[in-house]
Amino acid sequence: MTLYIFYFLSFLAVLSAFMVVYSKNPVHSVLYLIVTFFSIAGHYILLNAQFLAAVHIIVYAGAIMVLFLYVIMMFNLNKEAEPHKDAYIKLAATIAGGIFMIVLIGSLKGVEHIENLNTPNQSAGLIKNLGNVLYRDYMLPFEMASILFLSAMVGAVFLGKNELK
Amino acid sequence: MKSLLLLSGLGVGAMVAELINIKRFLFPLVCLGLIATIGVSIYDWNTDIHLFNNMLRLDNFALLFTASLSLITLLWLIGAKKYIETETSISDKYALTMFTLLGAFIMVSYNNFTMLFIGIEILSISLYVLAGSKKNDLFSNEAALKYFLMGSFATGFLLFGIALIYGVTGSFHIDVVGEYCRANAGNIPTMFVAAIVLIIVGLAFKVSAAPFHFWAPDVYTGSPTMVASFMITVVKTAAIVAFLRLFFAAFGYIPGTWQAIISVITVLTMYIGNVTAVFQQNVKRMLAYSGVAHAGYLLIALVALTNLSGGAIFYYTLVYSIATLMAFHILYIVSDNKNEGVGFEAFNGLAKRNPLMALGITVSMLSLAGIPPLAGFFGKYYVFTAALEAGRYKLVILAVIASLISVYYYFKIIIAAYYHKSNKAPIELSPAHRFLYIASIFLLLFLALAPDFLIRWAK
């Protein structure tokens, strides 16, 4: 049963990701992106990481999507505004992306011998364990992330501020 | 620990300075803080502290680079004070500079992949903003946007690589990954190799190594001259040290998986940087390409990965940074606040307009080109020695040819300064700038006298 759900979610995620790239209308792209995010959240639930799934839906499908929609609304993007891309650029992108795909598929060779991948910790994603890890083992990165957000916030205020002269 | 607190405190303190109205004292305060950081690094010497569950490791190597990055930032601040304080948002710029330095500090002392990622992000996000800090200038806006988009893309690769490494080893700790590499040196899984390649892509972007250098000339040319000089020195140093730490502690046990890749990147970087720089008419762009080329020389020490590599990179980055900072500062003064850069003719008659600046640009260019009496020569000498120790003869021969090419474009500026005439008015320097030039020239000459003395520290 879990296996079938996994295949279904993976199929959905890849398909909707393709549709994000292929749809001409930016609003459709954003909607497909929401589907992608939800199917990835489904994967998290399959891995027994409910907290991560919830946060993923709230942050990505909620906050970031609203941001995307705002940007589309403000810039008035539509089918006509889509810039025409050079054929050479398209070709180069296809080759580069294809090679990258081959590298990633090739990297799957021999994964059945890697111990860590075959003995997953089923309770790693539970909120209690996550809290323990986050506030004990990963205290410093967790706190330094606040400096990261602080610098991003200073930057946003700095760039967005209207200069009074 | 002390440097971590000092640098984050300085960043937050600079923000608060706007509120409590002590903006005037911000410059001396930040300078004092940087001097304190250097002092703390010296105080902590030989202690090898592991912080917070081995997230950061303040060994001598990290302390040495913390001190040298603080020194470079201090020199930069003396030159950049005018730029920072001419427009509004003074405290924001100080805060972002300090956050950048904090990111660089994390990048030179991390011992865990999560810290590497957070360090790179703190450094990059502050710099995206600083690159666009000339808000009314279209070039500056373009530089910020380009840097932001490309930088985020590269960070994506880095993260992908880190995730794959976690998948294989089950840990983010560099030591554990290193242990895994040593134990499984014979049969490294393909997934691990793919991870190394992805991490190399992410980090090579940050040191602006070819073929991931395309952003560098545009971003350095577009961003304000002083910010560009900060990016091309501090960021490059931090990124190459991050590279070196990772390879020393972990991937060094399995050289077969990455040595060929880095060698190709090194040669490409040296030749693309130097050959393209020859054709540049814009001095700022030329210096940007020269920065790309220097990333190539630094990568040679990484390919060699001997005991000498750390010391060679320390010496090289210090000397390169001092020379580049001085060159950019002279360019900043000569170009009369023109952000998009000027041609070589702006340097015409500099020897008449201000002999000290002409001497400064000469010493800086000669040092960058690696002409013997100056410190730049010894930087190259030690990097090449490290490579020869590892038996990489072909790489050294290619590097020597590349650095011969570089002599051509560095001399173009010197020739303009001494042999071409100009009827522009003489330039008056403020005492601080005069001090900056004299100190830089002195350092470039003095460091050449005692290279062994410095390199011994980094072992």
XYZ file of C-alpha atoms in Angstrom:
624
model
C 0.000 0.000 0.000
C 2.702 2.506 1.055
C 4.648 1.627 -2.055
C 1.692 2.456 -4.303
C 1.126 5.761 -2.515
C 4.808 6.506 -2.936
C 4.659 5.858 -6.676
C 1.501 7.890 -7.051
C 2.946 10.871 -5.125
C 6.212 10.711 -7.035
C 4.386 10.597 -10.345
C 2.232 13.535 -9.295
C 5.237 15.537 -8.103
C 7.225 15.017 -11.293
C 4.224 15.594 -13.553
C 3.206 18.826 -11.839
C 6.829 19.985 -11.798
C 6.911 19.476 -15.555
C 3.690 21.409 -15.893
C 5.183 24.302 -13.887
C 7.854 24.614 -16.544
C 5.638 23.985 -19.568
C 2.535 26.045 -18.844
C 2.572 29.378 -20.618
C 0.434 31.147 -18.082
C 2.371 32.131 -14.921
C -0.708 31.711 -12.739
C -1.086 28.107 -13.934
C 2.594 27.550 -13.150
C 2.048 28.711 -9.601
C -0.984 26.466 -9.182
C 0.961 23.446 -10.430
C 3.736 24.376 -8.032
C 1.241 24.106 -5.180
C 0.390 20.575 -6.340
C 4.116 19.761 -6.357
C 4.523 21.043 -2.823
C 1.558 19.060 -1.569
C 2.799 15.835 -3.099
C 6.231 16.403 -1.523
C 4.512 17.002 1.809
C 2.845 13.628 1.229
C 6.299 12.086 0.908
C 7.250 13.559 4.269
C 4.213 11.932 5.860
C 5.216 8.615 4.322
C 8.604 9.064 6.006
C 6.829 9.607 9.327
C 7.795 13.282 9.495
C 4.447 14.917 10.208
C 5.890 18.130 11.565
C 8.003 18.688 8.474
C 4.969 18.016 6.277
C 2.868 20.550 8.155
C 5.584 23.192 8.062
C 6.181 22.502 4.408
C 2.536 23.104 3.579
C 2.268 26.198 5.750
C 5.495 27.815 4.575
C 5.695 26.780 0.937
C 2.142 26.197 -0.173
C 0.939 28.996 2.081
C 3.364 31.864 2.495
C 5.672 31.510 -0.481
C 2.845 30.852 -2.928
C 1.054 33.991 -1.791
C 4.292 35.860 -2.383
C 4.532 34.407 -5.885
C 0.969 35.394 -6.659
C 1.613 38.910 -5.413
C 4.627 39.247 -7.673
C 2.636 37.994 -10.666
C -0.158 40.374 -9.818
C 2.142 43.375 -9.443
C 4.189 42.754 -12.563
C 1.097 41.862 -14.558
C 2.775 38.844 -16.093
C 0.839 37.007 -18.750
C 1.296 34.945 -21.873
C 2.326 37.873 -24.059
C 4.910 39.119 -21.578
C 6.830 35.830 -21.693
C 10.202 36.640 -23.279
C 11.197 34.708 -26.366
C 14.241 32.546 -25.720
C 17.053 31.957 -28.146
C 17.195 28.505 -29.774
C 20.870 28.147 -28.824
C 20.111 28.885 -25.202
C 17.344 26.289 -25.276
C 19.706 23.736 -26.799
C 22.456 24.496 -24.263
C 19.983 24.271 -21.403
C 18.673 20.942 -22.672
C 22.164 19.479 -22.960
C 23.234 20.782 -19.546
C 20.043 19.594 -17.886
C 20.286 16.209 -19.637
C 23.860 15.692 -18.485
C 22.878 16.639 -14.955
C 20.042 14.116 -15.096
C 22.452 11.402 -16.239
C 24.786 12.244 -13.338
C 21.947 11.984 -10.846
C 20.600 8.747 -12.303
C 24.125 7.372 -12.422
C 24.604 8.263 -8.773
C 21.841 5.802 -7.895
C 24.053 2.923 -8.991
C 24.919 0.718 -6.055
C 22.727 2.500 -3.486
C 21.461 -0.872 -2.261
C 24.863 -1.385 -0.597
C 24.779 1.843 1.415
C 23.845 0.976 4.995
C 22.465 4.337 6.026
C 19.964 4.421 3.212
C 18.638 0.951 3.953
C 18.147 1.290 7.695
C 16.203 4.525 8.104
C 15.326 5.768 11.553
C 11.520 5.602 11.585
C 11.076 8.034 14.457
C 13.566 10.660 13.296
C 10.880 13.002 12.006
C 8.666 12.988 15.083
C 8.339 16.407 16.630
C 9.836 15.353 19.963
C 12.991 13.978 18.370
C 13.206 16.922 16.045
C 13.075 19.317 18.996
C 15.780 17.387 20.798
C 18.048 17.426 17.782
C 17.380 21.047 16.956
C 17.922 22.478 20.426
C 20.722 20.184 21.547
C 22.852 18.918 18.685
C 22.133 21.676 16.209
C 21.870 24.570 18.641
C 24.471 26.736 16.938
C 23.157 26.474 13.358
C 19.660 27.061 14.686
C 20.746 30.243 16.431
C 22.949 31.408 13.578
C 19.980 31.098 11.264
C 18.528 34.035 13.192
C 21.545 36.132 12.152
C 20.916 35.001 8.601
C 17.313 36.193 8.749
C 18.380 39.367 10.489
C 20.787 40.211 7.692
C 18.103 39.409 5.116
C 15.694 41.683 6.967
C 18.214 44.528 7.212
C 18.800 44.085 3.508
C 15.109 44.155 2.650
C 14.530 47.302 4.701
C 17.671 48.901 3.307
C 16.730 48.242 -0.314
C 13.050 48.980 0.118
C 13.421 52.166 2.119
C 12.424 55.380 0.398
C 15.340 57.783 0.563
C 14.383 61.136 2.007
C 16.548 63.867 0.638
C 33.509 31.632 20.605
C 34.792 35.115 21.393
C 35.173 36.055 17.728
C 31.704 34.683 17.008
C 30.181 36.845 19.735
C 32.284 39.868 18.804
C 31.356 39.801 15.146
C 27.647 39.141 15.635
C 27.629 41.746 18.395
C 29.230 44.283 16.079
C 26.632 43.571 13.397
C 23.674 43.894 15.730
C 25.311 46.843 17.492
C 25.734 48.682 14.205
C 22.007 48.309 13.559
C 21.117 49.592 17.000
C 23.456 52.575 16.537
C 20.836 54.126 14.263
C 18.318 54.108 17.132
C 20.463 55.487 19.902
C 22.085 58.022 17.602
C 25.749 57.157 17.895
C 26.289 56.860 14.177
C 29.292 59.190 14.386
C 31.163 56.760 16.628
C 30.346 53.754 14.493
C 33.554 53.813 12.469
C 35.946 53.816 15.459
C 33.711 51.276 17.178
C 33.780 48.847 14.261
C 37.544 49.335 13.832
C 38.085 48.613 17.529
C 35.903 45.524 17.232
C 37.961 44.252 14.319
C 41.198 44.866 16.183
C 39.693 43.019 19.148
C 38.847 40.099 16.856
C 42.460 39.951 15.712
C 43.573 40.140 19.343
C 41.201 37.382 20.412
C 42.482 35.142 17.629
C 46.017 35.637 18.863
C 44.910 35.064 22.472
C 43.219 31.778 21.561
C 46.282 30.549 19.666
C 47.105 26.836 20.087
C 43.886 26.033 21.964
C 41.928 24.079 19.298
C 38.447 24.614 20.743
C 35.482 22.591 19.491
C 32.329 24.629 19.909
C 28.738 23.490 20.378
C 28.909 19.825 19.698
C 31.733 20.177 17.186
C 29.855 22.634 14.970
C 32.794 25.010 14.789
C 36.407 24.103 15.253
C 38.694 26.987 16.192
C 42.025 25.423 15.373
C 45.086 27.487 14.479
C 44.132 27.367 10.826
C 40.729 28.965 11.528
C 42.206 31.544 13.912
C 44.851 32.534 11.406
C 42.278 33.186 8.713
C 39.933 34.947 11.146
C 42.767 37.330 11.956
C 43.715 37.852 8.331
C 40.100 38.413 7.229
C 39.640 40.945 10.039
C 42.818 42.706 8.987
C 41.667 42.849 5.367
C 38.275 44.196 6.443
C 40.002 46.795 8.610
C 42.112 47.995 5.687
C 39.014 47.969 3.513
C 37.034 50.036 6.021
C 39.688 52.758 6.133
C 39.350 53.116 2.383
C 35.609 52.589 2.205
C 34.637 54.962 5.030
C 33.954 57.705 2.520
C 31.744 55.466 0.395
C 29.803 54.088 3.360
C 29.177 57.479 4.891
C 28.355 59.545 1.798
C 24.794 58.348 1.423
C 22.045 57.402 3.841
C 21.669 54.079 5.695
C 25.154 54.295 7.154
C 24.455 51.897 10.001
C 22.835 49.357 7.663
C 25.973 49.199 5.544
C 28.161 48.737 8.608
C 25.830 46.026 9.894
C 25.827 44.181 6.564
C 29.612 44.385 6.346
C 29.932 42.878 9.803
C 27.440 40.132 8.968
C 29.457 39.355 5.840
C 32.554 39.020 7.956
C 30.654 36.808 10.394
C 29.686 34.555 7.482
C 33.316 34.489 6.377
C 34.370 33.608 9.934
C 31.951 30.671 9.968
C 33.227 29.550 6.574
C 36.830 29.408 7.792
C 36.046 27.595 11.052
C 33.112 25.281 10.286
C 33.276 21.631 11.125
C 29.805 20.656 10.009
C 28.015 20.951 6.693
C 25.096 22.851 8.214
C 27.498 25.520 9.453
C 29.134 25.699 6.033
C 25.740 26.308 4.460
C 24.705 28.910 7.030
C 28.067 30.672 6.763
C 27.826 30.859 2.983
C 24.275 32.146 3.180
C 24.998 34.842 5.794
C 27.919 36.002 3.682
C 26.032 35.893 0.398
C 22.771 37.499 1.473
C 24.579 40.447 3.024
C 26.601 40.815 -0.152
C 23.590 40.645 -2.478
C 22.312 43.710 -0.679
C 25.679 45.480 -0.555
C 26.116 44.885 -4.299
C 22.881 46.791 -4.851
C 23.644 49.446 -2.258
C 23.814 52.211 -4.874
C 20.082 52.191 -5.306
C 19.823 54.838 -8.011
C 22.412 53.203 -10.218
C 21.071 50.753 -12.801
C 24.363 48.828 -12.990
C 24.324 48.312 -9.253
C 20.749 47.020 -9.399
C 21.659 44.642 -12.204
C 24.702 43.392 -10.300
C 22.654 42.708 -7.176
C 19.936 40.844 -9.048
C 22.391 38.824 -11.122
C 24.463 37.911 -8.079
C 21.348 36.965 -6.153
C 19.882 34.713 -8.853
C 23.145 33.007 -9.743
C 24.200 32.724 -6.113
C 20.949 31.072 -5.056
C 21.219 28.659 -7.963
C 24.767 27.692 -6.942
C 23.729 27.272 -3.313
C 21.071 24.868 -4.541
C 23.800 22.661 -6.012
C 25.771 22.815 -2.790
C 22.734 21.792 -0.751
C 21.981 18.941 -3.125
C 25.529 17.693 -2.662
C 25.325 17.965 1.123
C 22.038 16.035 1.111
C 23.563 13.209 -0.935
C 26.550 13.070 1.433
C 24.172 12.815 4.362
C 22.411 10.024 2.545
C 25.614 8.033 2.209
C 27.330 8.712 5.540
C 24.390 9.565 7.797
C 26.135 12.591 9.240
C 26.801 16.257 8.589
C 30.036 16.255 10.577
C 33.123 16.722 8.438
C 35.114 14.400 10.708
C 32.593 11.589 10.303
C 32.546 12.093 6.547
C 36.353 12.032 6.582
C 36.291 8.830 8.605
C 33.909 7.319 6.067
C 36.199 8.334 3.205
C 39.200 6.758 4.891
C 37.391 3.533 5.711
C 35.833 3.127 2.266
C 38.604 4.625 0.149
C 38.550 1.584 -2.118
C 34.835 1.423 -2.880
C 33.300 4.872 -2.749
C 29.658 4.728 -3.892
C 28.743 6.602 -7.067
C 26.330 8.708 -5.080
C 29.198 10.062 -2.988
C 31.133 11.007 -6.105
C 28.102 12.824 -7.482
C 27.847 14.639 -4.142
C 31.482 15.746 -4.343
C 30.912 17.063 -7.861
C 27.844 19.025 -6.750
C 29.689 20.511 -3.758
C 32.574 21.487 -6.028
C 30.086 23.279 -8.311
C 28.622 25.188 -5.369
C 31.959 26.237 -3.916
C 33.644 26.925 -7.266
C 30.888 29.425 -7.919
C 31.796 31.286 -4.745
C 35.507 31.467 -5.601
C 34.448 32.443 -9.165
C 36.360 29.602 -10.800
C 35.705 28.861 -14.467
C 33.319 27.591 -15.833
C 31.253 29.090 -13.023
C 32.779 32.550 -13.302
C 30.302 34.204 -15.683
C 28.671 36.232 -12.955
C 31.952 37.629 -11.625
C 32.885 40.309 -14.204
C 29.326 41.641 -14.448
C 28.774 41.698 -10.715
C 32.143 43.202 -9.861
C 31.788 45.829 -12.573
C 28.223 46.734 -11.665
C 28.456 46.895 -7.913
C 29.904 49.988 -6.234
C 33.708 49.952 -6.567
C 34.330 49.684 -2.836
C 31.857 46.830 -2.410
C 33.409 45.035 -5.378
C 36.818 45.240 -3.721
C 35.332 43.714 -0.563
C 33.728 40.894 -2.531
C 36.794 40.083 -4.575
C 39.021 39.809 -1.484
C 37.087 38.678 1.588
C 34.654 36.382 -0.207
C 37.324 34.751 -2.310
C 39.489 34.121 0.753
C 36.604 32.687 2.771
C 35.429 30.466 -0.078
C 38.849 29.027 -0.862
C 39.405 28.307 2.832
C 36.015 26.588 3.015
C 37.134 24.492 0.052
C 40.456 23.696 1.694
C 38.963 22.752 5.089
C 36.536 20.369 3.482
C 39.177 18.707 1.344
C 41.771 18.509 4.105
C 39.394 16.949 6.598
C 37.258 14.751 4.388
C 37.720 14.401 0.646
C 41.507 14.426 0.878
C 41.417 10.693 1.607
C 39.932 9.952 -1.785
C 41.895 12.173 -4.195
C 41.042 9.953 -7.146
C 37.431 11.124 -7.196
C 37.993 14.868 -7.483
C 41.586 15.622 -8.429
C 40.996 15.463 -12.181
C 37.922 17.698 -11.928
C 39.668 20.362 -9.850
C 42.742 20.247 -12.101
C 40.607 20.984 -15.160
C 38.782 23.761 -13.302
C 42.138 25.224 -12.203
C 43.643 25.357 -15.681
C 40.426 26.717 -17.207
C 40.188 29.390 -14.512
C 43.766 30.564 -14.987
C 43.560 30.760 -18.750
C 40.039 32.146 -19.130
C 40.775 34.743 -16.450
C 44.113 35.872 -17.816
C 43.348 35.722 -21.532
C 40.027 37.540 -21.207
C 41.596 40.188 -18.970
C 44.037 41.035 -21.768
C 41.181 42.222 -23.985
C 39.373 44.363 -21.412
C 39.208 48.110 -21.931
C 37.481 48.778 -18.617
C 39.904 48.684 -15.680
C 37.302 47.443 -13.223
C 36.423 44.585 -15.545
C 40.075 43.815 -16.054
C 40.586 43.601 -12.283
C 37.526 41.349 -12.059
C 39.013 38.932 -14.604
C 42.347 39.139 -12.809
C 40.438 38.083 -9.694
C 39.143 35.060 -11.606
C 42.705 34.210 -12.647
C 43.945 34.454 -9.066
C 41.237 32.027 -7.990
C 42.944 29.631 -10.414
C 46.350 30.031 -8.736
C 44.732 29.449 -5.356
C 43.097 26.273 -6.603
C 46.543 24.890 -7.512
C 47.300 24.649 -3.789
C 44.014 22.806 -3.386
C 44.903 20.272 -6.077
C 48.269 19.690 -4.432
C 46.807 19.365 -0.923
C 50.118 18.981 0.890
C 51.128 20.319 4.309
C 52.277 23.477 2.616
C 48.890 24.192 1.001
C 47.337 25.882 4.029
C 50.275 28.199 4.561
C 50.587 28.951 0.862
C 46.911 29.868 0.614
C 47.116 32.001 3.762
C 50.066 33.955 2.432
C 48.664 34.222 -1.086
C 45.210 35.428 -0.039
C 46.658 37.986 2.374
C 49.036 39.458 -0.186
C 46.496 39.269 -3.014
C 43.867 40.973 -0.859
C 46.129 43.840 0.171
C 47.246 44.468 -3.414
C 43.702 44.200 -4.824
C 42.228 46.466 -2.154
C 44.793 49.134 -2.927
C 44.247 48.806 -6.693
C 40.480 49.099 -6.311
C 40.813 52.052 -3.980
C 43.052 53.936 -6.376
C 40.618 53.088 -9.162
C 37.788 54.418 -6.988
C 39.551 57.759 -6.509
C 40.730 58.036 -10.112
C 37.316 57.258 -11.600
C 35.604 60.197 -9.816
C 32.690 58.218 -8.432
C 31.809 56.715 -11.806
C 30.412 53.363 -10.831
C 30.479 51.483 -14.126
C 34.246 51.829 -14.328
C 36.685 53.702 -16.531
C 39.220 52.879 -19.211
C 42.989 52.808 -18.819
C 43.198 56.490 -19.846
C 41.891 57.462 -16.388
C 45.297 56.518 -15.025
C 47.123 58.774 -17.475
C 49.652 61.026 -15.813
C 48.961 59.671 -12.345
C 52.655 60.001 -11.503
C 52.324 63.782 -11.918
C 48.892 64.077 -10.339
C 49.828 62.158 -7.218
C 53.148 60.293 -6.952
C 52.057 58.238 -3.935
C 49.046 56.834 -5.800
C 51.212 56.075 -8.825
C 53.671 54.251 -6.585
C 50.773 52.439 -4.914
C 49.247 51.195 -8.164
C 52.698 50.164 -9.418
C 53.484 48.136 -6.311
C 50.027 46.595 -6.350
C 50.160 45.641 -10.041
C 53.709 44.264 -9.752
C 52.668 42.233 -6.736
C 49.607 40.853 -8.524
C 51.742 39.990 -11.539
C 54.236 38.252 -9.241
C 57.371 40.233 -9.983
C 60.199 39.058 -7.651
C 60.962 41.706 -5.043
C 57.299 41.921 -4.009
C 55.170 39.711 -1.824
C 53.003 38.514 -4.723
C 55.973 36.639 -6.120
C 56.435 34.674 -2.912
C 52.712 33.909 -2.809
C 52.977 32.298 -6.226
C 56.291 30.704 -5.279
C 54.794 28.869 -2.308
C 51.687 27.786 -4.184
C 53.868 26.366 -6.953
C 56.193 24.733 -4.403
C 53.197 22.980 -2.849
C 52.181 21.729 -6.294
C 55.727 20.543 -7.065
C 55.867 18.688 -3.749
C 52.775 16.808 -4.872
C 54.388 16.147 -8.243
C 52.018 18.272 -10.337
C 54.658 19.523 -12.775
C 52.376 20.123 -15.761
C 50.049 22.253 -13.668
C 52.936 24.446 -12.502
C 54.256 24.920 -16.045
C 50.787 25.923 -17.243
C 50.436 28.302 -14.284
C 53.768 29.987 -15.003
C 52.746 30.564 -18.631
C 49.401 31.955 -17.464
C 51.077 34.367 -15.079
C 53.357 35.559 -17.881
C 50.240 36.503 -19.853
C 49.016 38.486 -16.873
C 52.086 40.709 -16.853
C 50.831 42.334 -20.071
C 47.611 43.762 -18.712
C 48.997 44.709 -15.330
C 51.705 46.752 -17.003
C 49.153 48.618 -19.110
C 48.095 50.543 -15.995
C 51.685 51.259 -14.919
C 52.538 52.532 -18.389
C 49.473 54.777 -18.362
C 50.444 56.132 -14.954
C 54.053 56.961 -15.813
C 54.368 57.476 -19.552
C 51.096 59.044 -20.654
C 50.335 62.681 -20.070
C 47.183 64.201 -18.715
C 46.125 67.753 -17.998
C 43.837 66.886 -15.102
C 44.343 68.590 -11.754
C 46.530 66.940 -9.078
C 44.716 64.712 -6.603
C 44.677 65.607 -2.921
C 44.615 62.634 -0.565
C 43.152 62.655 2.911
C 45.537 61.546 5.711
C 43.581 58.285 6.163
C 43.987 57.355 2.510
C 47.654 58.307 2.569
C 48.055 56.048 5.584
C 46.218 53.262 3.756
C 48.532 53.429 0.746
C 51.701 53.684 2.782
C 50.595 50.800 5.002
C 49.691 48.635 2.002
C 52.953 49.358 0.185
C 54.853 48.666 3.398
C 52.996 45.389 3.952
C 53.590 44.226 0.376
C 57.308 44.893 0.763
C 57.601 43.680 4.350
C 55.685 40.436 3.826
C 58.108 39.617 1.024
C 60.958 39.719 3.541
C 59.498 37.123 5.858
C 57.294 34.662 3.990
C 58.555 31.622 5.906
C 57.772 33.328 9.181
C 54.097 33.618 8.203
C 53.710 30.270 6.511
C 55.061 28.412 9.523
C 51.985 29.536 11.481
C 49.561 27.804 9.212
C 50.981 24.326 9.665
